[in-house]
Short mmCIF file of C-alpha atoms and ligand atoms in Angstrom, two decimals:
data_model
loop_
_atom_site.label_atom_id
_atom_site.label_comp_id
_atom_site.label_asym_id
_atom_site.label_seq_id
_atom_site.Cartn_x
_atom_site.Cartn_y
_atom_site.Cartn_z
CA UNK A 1 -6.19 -179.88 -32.82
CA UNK A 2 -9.44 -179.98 -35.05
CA UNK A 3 -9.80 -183.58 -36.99
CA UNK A 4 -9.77 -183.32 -40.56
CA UNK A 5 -13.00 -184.18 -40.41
CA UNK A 6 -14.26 -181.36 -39.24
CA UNK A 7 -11.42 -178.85 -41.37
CA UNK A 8 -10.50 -180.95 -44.33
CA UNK A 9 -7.94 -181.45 -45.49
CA UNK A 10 -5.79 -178.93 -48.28
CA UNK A 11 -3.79 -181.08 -51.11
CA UNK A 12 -1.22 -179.40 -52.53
CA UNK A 13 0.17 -180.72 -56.10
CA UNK A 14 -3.10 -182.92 -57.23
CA UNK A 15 -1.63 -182.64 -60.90
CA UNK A 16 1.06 -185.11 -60.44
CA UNK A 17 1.26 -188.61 -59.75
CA UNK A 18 1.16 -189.23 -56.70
CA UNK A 19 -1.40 -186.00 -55.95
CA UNK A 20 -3.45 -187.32 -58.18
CA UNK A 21 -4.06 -190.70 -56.33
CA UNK A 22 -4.44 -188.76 -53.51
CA UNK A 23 -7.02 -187.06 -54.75
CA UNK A 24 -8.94 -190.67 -54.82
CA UNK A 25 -7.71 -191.69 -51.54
CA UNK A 26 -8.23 -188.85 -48.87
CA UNK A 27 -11.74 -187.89 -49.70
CA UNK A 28 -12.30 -191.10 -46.93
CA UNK A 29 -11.37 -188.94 -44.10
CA UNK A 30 -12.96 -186.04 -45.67
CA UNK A 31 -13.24 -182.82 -47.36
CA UNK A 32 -10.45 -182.50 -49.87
CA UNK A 33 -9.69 -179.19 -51.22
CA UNK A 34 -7.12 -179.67 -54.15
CA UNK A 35 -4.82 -177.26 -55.70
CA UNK A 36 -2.61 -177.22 -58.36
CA UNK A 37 0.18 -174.77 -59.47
CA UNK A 38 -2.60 -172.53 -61.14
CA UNK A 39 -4.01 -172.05 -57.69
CA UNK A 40 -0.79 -172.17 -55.83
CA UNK A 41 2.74 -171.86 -56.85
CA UNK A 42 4.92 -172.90 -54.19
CA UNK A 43 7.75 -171.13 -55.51
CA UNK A 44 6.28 -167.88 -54.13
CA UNK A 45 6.17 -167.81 -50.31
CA UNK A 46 3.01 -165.03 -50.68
CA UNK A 47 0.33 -167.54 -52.43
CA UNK A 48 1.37 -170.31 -50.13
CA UNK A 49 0.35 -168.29 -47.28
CA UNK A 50 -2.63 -167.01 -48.31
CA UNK A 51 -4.49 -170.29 -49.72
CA UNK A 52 -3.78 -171.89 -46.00
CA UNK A 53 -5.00 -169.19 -44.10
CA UNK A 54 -7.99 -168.52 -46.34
CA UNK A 55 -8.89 -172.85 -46.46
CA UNK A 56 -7.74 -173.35 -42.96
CA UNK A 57 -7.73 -177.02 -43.65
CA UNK A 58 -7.01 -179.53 -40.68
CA UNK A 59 -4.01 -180.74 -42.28
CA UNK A 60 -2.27 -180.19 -45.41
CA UNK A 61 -0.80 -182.73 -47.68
CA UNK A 62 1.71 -181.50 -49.91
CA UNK A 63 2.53 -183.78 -53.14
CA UNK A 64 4.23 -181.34 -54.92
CA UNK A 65 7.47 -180.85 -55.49
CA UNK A 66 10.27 -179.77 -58.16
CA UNK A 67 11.22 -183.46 -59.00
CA UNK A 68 13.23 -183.15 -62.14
CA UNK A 69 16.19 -184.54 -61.01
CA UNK A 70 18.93 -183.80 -63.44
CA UNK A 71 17.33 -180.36 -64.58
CA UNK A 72 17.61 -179.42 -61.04
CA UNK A 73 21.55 -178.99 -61.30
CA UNK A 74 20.65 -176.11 -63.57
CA UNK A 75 17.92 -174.92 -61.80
CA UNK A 76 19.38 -175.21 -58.02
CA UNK A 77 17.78 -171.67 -57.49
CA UNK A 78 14.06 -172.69 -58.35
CA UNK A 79 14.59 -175.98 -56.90
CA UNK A 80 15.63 -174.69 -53.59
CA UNK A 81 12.50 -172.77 -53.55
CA UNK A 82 10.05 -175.55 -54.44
CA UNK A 83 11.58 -178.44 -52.00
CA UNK A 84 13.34 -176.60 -49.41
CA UNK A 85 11.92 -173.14 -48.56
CA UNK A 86 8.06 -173.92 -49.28
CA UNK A 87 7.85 -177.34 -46.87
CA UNK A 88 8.83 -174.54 -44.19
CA UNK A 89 6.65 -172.05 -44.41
CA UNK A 90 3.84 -175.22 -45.06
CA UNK A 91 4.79 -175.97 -41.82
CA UNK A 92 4.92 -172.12 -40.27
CA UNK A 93 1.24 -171.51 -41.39
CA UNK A 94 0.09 -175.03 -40.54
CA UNK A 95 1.45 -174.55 -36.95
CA UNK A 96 -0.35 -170.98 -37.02
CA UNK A 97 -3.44 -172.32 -37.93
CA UNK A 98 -3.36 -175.74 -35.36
CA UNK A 99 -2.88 -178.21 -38.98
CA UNK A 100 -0.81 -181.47 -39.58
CA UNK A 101 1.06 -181.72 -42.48
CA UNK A 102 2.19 -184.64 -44.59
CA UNK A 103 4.96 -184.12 -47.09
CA UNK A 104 7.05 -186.97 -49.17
CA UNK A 105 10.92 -186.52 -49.55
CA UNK A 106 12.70 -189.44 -51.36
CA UNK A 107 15.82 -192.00 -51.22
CA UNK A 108 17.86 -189.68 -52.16
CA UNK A 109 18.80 -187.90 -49.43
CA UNK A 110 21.42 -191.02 -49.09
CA UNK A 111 24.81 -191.12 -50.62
CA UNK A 112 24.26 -194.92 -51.23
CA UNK A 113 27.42 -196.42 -49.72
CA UNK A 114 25.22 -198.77 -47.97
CA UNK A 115 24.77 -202.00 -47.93
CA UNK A 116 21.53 -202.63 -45.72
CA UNK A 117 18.76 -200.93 -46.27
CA UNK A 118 18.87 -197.17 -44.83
CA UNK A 119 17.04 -196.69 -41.17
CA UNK A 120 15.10 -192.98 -41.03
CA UNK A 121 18.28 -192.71 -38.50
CA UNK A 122 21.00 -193.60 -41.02
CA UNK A 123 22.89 -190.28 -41.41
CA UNK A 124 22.24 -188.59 -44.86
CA UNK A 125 24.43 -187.13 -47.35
CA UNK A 126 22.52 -186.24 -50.82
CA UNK A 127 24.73 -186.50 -54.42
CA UNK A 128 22.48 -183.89 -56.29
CA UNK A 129 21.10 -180.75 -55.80
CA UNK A 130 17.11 -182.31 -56.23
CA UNK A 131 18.46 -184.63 -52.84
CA UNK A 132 19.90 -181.61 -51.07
CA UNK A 133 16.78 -179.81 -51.25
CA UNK A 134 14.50 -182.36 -50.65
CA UNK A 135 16.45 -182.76 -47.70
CA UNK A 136 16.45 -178.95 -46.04
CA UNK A 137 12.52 -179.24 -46.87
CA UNK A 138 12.64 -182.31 -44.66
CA UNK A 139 14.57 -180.23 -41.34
CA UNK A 140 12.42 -176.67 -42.32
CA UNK A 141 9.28 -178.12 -41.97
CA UNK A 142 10.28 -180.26 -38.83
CA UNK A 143 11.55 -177.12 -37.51
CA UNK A 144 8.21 -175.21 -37.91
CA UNK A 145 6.48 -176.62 -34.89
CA UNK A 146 3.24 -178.14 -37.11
CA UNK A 147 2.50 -182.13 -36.29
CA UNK A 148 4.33 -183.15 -39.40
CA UNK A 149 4.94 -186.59 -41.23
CA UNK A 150 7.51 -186.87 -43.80
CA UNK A 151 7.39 -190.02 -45.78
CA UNK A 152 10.45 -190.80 -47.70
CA UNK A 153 9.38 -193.14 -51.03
CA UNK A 154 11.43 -194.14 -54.04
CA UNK A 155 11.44 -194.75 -57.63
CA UNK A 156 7.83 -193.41 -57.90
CA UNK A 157 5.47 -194.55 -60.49
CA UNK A 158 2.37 -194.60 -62.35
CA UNK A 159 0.37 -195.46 -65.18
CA UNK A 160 -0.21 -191.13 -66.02
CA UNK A 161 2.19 -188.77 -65.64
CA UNK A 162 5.92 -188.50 -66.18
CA UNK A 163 8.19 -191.08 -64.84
CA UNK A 164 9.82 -193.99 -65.82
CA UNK A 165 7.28 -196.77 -66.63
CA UNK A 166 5.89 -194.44 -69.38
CA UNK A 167 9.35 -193.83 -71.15
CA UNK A 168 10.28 -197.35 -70.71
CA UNK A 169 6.95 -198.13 -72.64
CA UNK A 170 7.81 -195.39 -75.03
CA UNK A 171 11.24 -196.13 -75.96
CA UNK A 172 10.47 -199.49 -76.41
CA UNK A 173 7.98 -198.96 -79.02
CA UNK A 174 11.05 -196.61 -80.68
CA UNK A 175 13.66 -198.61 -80.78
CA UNK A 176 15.05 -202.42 -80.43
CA UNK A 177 17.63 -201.86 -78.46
CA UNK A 178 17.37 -200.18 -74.77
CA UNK A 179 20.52 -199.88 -72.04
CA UNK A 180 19.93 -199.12 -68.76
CA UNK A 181 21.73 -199.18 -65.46
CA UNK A 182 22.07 -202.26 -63.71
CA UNK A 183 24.18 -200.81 -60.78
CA UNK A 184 22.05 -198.77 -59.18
CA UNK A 185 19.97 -200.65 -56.43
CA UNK A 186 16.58 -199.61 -55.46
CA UNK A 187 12.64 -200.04 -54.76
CA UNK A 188 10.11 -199.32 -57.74
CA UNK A 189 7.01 -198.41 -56.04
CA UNK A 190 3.71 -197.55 -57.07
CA UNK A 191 2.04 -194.23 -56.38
CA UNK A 192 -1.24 -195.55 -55.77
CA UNK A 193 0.50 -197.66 -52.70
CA UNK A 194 1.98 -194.49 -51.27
CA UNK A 195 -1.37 -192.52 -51.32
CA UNK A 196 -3.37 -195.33 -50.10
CA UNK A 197 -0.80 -195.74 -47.03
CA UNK A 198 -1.06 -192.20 -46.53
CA UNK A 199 -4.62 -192.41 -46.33
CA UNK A 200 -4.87 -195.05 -43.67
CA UNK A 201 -2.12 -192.96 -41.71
CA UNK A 202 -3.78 -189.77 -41.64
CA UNK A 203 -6.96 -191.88 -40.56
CA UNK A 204 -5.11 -193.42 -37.47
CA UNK A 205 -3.80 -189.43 -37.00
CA UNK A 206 -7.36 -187.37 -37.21
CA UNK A 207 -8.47 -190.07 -34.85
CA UNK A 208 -6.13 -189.24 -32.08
CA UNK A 209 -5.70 -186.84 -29.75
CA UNK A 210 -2.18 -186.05 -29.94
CA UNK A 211 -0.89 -186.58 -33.57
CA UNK A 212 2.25 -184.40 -33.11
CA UNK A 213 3.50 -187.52 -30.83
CA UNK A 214 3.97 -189.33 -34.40
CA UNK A 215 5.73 -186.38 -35.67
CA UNK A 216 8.12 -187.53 -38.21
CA UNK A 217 10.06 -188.88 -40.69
CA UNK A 218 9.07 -192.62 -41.85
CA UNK A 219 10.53 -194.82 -45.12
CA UNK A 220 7.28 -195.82 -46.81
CA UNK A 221 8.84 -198.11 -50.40
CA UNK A 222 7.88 -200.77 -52.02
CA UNK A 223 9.02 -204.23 -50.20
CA UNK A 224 12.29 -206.28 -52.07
CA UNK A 225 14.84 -204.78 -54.68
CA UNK A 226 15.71 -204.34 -58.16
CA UNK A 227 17.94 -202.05 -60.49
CA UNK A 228 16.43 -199.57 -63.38
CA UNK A 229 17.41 -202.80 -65.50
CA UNK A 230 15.76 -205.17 -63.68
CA UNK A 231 12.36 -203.13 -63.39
CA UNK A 232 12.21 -202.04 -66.95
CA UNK A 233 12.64 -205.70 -67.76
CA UNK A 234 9.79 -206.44 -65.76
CA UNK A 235 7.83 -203.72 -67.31
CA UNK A 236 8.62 -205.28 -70.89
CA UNK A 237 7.66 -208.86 -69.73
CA UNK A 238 4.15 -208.11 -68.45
CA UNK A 239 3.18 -205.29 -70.18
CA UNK A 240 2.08 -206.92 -73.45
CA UNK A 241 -0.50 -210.00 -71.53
CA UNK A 242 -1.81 -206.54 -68.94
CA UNK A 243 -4.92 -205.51 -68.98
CA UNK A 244 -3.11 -201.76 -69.33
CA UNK A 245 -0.95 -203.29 -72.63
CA UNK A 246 -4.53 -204.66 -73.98
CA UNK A 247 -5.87 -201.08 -73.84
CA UNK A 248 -3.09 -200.03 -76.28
CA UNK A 249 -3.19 -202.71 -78.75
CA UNK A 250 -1.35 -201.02 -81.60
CA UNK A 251 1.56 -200.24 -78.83
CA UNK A 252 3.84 -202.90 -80.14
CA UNK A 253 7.12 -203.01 -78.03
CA UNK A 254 10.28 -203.70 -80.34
CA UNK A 255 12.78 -204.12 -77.13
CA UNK A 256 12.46 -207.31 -75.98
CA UNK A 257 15.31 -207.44 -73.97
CA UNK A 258 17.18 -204.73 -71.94
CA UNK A 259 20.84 -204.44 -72.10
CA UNK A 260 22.40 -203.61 -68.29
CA UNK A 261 25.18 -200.95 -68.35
CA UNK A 262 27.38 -199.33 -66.01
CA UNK A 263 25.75 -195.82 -64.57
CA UNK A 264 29.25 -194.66 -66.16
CA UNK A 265 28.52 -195.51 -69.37
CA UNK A 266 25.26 -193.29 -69.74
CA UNK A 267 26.39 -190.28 -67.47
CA UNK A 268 23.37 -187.64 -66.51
CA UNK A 269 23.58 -184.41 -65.02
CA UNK A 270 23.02 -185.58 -61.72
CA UNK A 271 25.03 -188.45 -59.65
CA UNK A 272 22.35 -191.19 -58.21
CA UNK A 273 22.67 -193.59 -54.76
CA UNK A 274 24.18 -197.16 -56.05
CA UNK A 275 21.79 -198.28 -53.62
CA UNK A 276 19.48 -196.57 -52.10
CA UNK A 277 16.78 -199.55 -50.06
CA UNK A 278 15.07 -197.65 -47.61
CA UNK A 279 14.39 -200.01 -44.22
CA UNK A 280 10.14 -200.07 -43.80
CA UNK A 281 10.24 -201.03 -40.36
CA UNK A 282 9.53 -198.05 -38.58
CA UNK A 283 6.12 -197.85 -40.75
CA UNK A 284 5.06 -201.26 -39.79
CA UNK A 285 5.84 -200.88 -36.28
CA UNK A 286 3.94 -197.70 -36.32
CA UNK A 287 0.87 -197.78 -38.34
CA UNK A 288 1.14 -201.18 -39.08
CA UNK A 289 1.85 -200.61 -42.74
CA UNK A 290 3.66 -202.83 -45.17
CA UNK A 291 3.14 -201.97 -49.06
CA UNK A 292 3.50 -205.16 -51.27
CA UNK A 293 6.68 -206.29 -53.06
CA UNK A 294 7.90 -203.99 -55.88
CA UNK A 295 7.13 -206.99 -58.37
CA UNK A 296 3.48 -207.45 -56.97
CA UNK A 297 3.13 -203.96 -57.12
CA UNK A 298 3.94 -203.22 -60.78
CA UNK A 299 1.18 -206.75 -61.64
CA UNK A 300 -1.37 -204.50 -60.13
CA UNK A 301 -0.58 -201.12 -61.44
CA UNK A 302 -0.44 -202.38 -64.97
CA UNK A 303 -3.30 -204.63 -63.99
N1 NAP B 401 9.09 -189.34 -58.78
C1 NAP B 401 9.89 -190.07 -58.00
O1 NAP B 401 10.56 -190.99 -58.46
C2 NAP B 401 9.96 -189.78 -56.53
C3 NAP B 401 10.81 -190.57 -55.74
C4 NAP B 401 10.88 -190.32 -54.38
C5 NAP B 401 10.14 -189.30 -53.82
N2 NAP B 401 9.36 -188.51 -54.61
C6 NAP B 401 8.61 -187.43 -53.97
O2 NAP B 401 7.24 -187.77 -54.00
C7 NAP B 401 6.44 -186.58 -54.12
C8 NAP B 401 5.51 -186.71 -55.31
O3 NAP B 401 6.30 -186.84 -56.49
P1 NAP B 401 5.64 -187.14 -57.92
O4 NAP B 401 6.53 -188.11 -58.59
O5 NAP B 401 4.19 -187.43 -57.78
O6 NAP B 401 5.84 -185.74 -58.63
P2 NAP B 401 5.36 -185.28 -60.08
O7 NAP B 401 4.51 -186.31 -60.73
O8 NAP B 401 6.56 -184.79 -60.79
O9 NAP B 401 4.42 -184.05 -59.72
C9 NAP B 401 4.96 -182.91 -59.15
C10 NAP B 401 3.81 -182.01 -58.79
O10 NAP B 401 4.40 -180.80 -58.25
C11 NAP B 401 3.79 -179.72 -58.92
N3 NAP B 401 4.67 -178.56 -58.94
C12 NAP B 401 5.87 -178.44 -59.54
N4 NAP B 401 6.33 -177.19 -59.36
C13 NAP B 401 5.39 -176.52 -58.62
C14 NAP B 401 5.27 -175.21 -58.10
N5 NAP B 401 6.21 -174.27 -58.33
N6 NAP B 401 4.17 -174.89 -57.40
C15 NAP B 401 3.20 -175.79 -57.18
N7 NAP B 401 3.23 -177.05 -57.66
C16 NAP B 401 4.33 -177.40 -58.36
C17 NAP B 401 3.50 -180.22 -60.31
O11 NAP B 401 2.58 -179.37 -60.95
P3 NAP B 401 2.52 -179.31 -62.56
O12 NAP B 401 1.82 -180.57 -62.97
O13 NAP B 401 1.71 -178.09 -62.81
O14 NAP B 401 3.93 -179.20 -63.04
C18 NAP B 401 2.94 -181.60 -59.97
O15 NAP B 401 1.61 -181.50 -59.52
C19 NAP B 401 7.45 -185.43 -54.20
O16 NAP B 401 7.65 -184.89 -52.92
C20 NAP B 401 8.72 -186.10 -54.68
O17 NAP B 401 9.87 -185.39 -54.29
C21 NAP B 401 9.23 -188.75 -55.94
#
């Protein structure tokens, strides 16, 4: 197969947050050429094909996705689409064109029974239609023949886009009061990690002969465990000394201190994992790669 270096690589879904760090983070191993729904809309087969075959990119990396959980129950249709039908034909071009691909699936393809943290090998059994998809995305684009890596991450995060660390932030400024679940188990982790492991994957990948022999799916979260509690705790405690609180001075939080609740008590459109800990050990003993505790993690994201 051609290096990246020589085809570049095509990212798919630079507009969110963990495209967007990606953006920062492959142009190491080469040319980038990003897209964004404008340019691509994964939801029709026709504009997938055509932007591989007329890039031709050495591998593609594909950070989009329909990640709206609880809208997804509605929207099972468009969803299906989005994280199940497009990772295959990804994959189908890719392996017509000699490319790798690299696409990110999530903890939620587990039912969360567990106890231990979930193996890659740990049988899966999603609780919402956003899961189930994910999950046939997963097995149609290992089924395409490309060199593929799947990297299963959790609780994703940044300081842009839409997710959780914002609306903490937000409803804290609202309101004095916040409940949250504290029975859900889980790993917070920081987009910037995930594209900055990808990146030093991909570089041990372009670099070898055979990358389809690392064909797979790998757990890639942040190291130790919390609840949606526990992190947006942590979010109110260092937010106001961070160097990302000091940019928004007038930001005043009002909730000082989040009240745990039962998932019960707050019920959403979609069921969640009680515990969903994804085990990082095939990573490490892999590529080597261990991304930082989730604690450490959110110190550095909010700087
Ligand atoms: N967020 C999490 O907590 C989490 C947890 C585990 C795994 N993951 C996985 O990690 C990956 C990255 O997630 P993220 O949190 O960075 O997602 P995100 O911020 O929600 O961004 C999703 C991206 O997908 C794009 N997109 C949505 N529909 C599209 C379509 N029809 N055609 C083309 N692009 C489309 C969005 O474009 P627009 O900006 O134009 O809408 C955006 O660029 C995904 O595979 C996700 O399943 C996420």
């Amino acid at each position: 197969m051609t290096s990246a270096m020589d085809r570049g690589i095509l990212l798919i879904g630079w507009s969110g947050q963990l495209g967007y760090e990606l953006e920062r983070h492959l142009g190491v191993l080469g040319a980038v050429t990003a897209v964004d729904q404008d340019r691509i809309d994964l939801s029709r087969p026709d504009e997938i094909r055509t932007m591989i075959r007329s890039v031709r990119p050495g591998w593609i990396v594909n950070a989009a996705a329909y990640t709206a959980v609880d809208v997804a129950e509605s929207q099972p249709a468009l969803a299906q689409s989005i994280n199940a039908v497009a990772p295959g034909i990804i994959g189908e071009e890719a392996q017509r064109i000699g490319a790798g691909v690299v696409h990110y699936s999530t903890d939620y393809v587990f039912d969360g029974r567990a106890s231990d943290p979930y193996p890659e090998t740990a049988p899966t059994n999603p609780r919402n239609i956003y899961g189930q998809t994910k999950l046939e995305g997963e097995r149609l684009l290992a089924a395409s023949g490309a060199p593929f890596l799947v990297l299963r991450t959790s609780w994703l995060y940044a300081t842009r886009g839409k997710n959780f660390l914002l609306t903490i932030l937000r409803l804290a400024q609202e309101r004095p009061e916040l409940r949250i679940a504290g029975d859900q188990t889980g790993a917070p982790t920081w987009a910037r990690m995930v594209a900055a492991a990808t990146s030093a994957i991909l570089a041990r990948l372009v670099a070898h002969s055979s990358p389809a022999q690392y064909s797979g799916v790998y757990h890639l979260t942040a190291a130790g465990q919390t609840t949606w509690a526990g992190f947006a705790q942590a979010i109110l405690d260092q937010y106001p000394a961070s160097e990302f609180g000091r940019l928004h001075p007038g930001a005043t939080l009002r909730t000082k201190q989040i009240q745990a609740i039962a998932t019960g008590d707050y019920p959403t459109p979609a069921k969640r994992p009680a515990y969903s800990l994804l085990s990082n050990q095939k990573v490490w003993e892999t590529f080597g790669i261990a991304l930082p505790d989730w604690q450490e993690q959110l110190r550095l994201a909010l700087g």
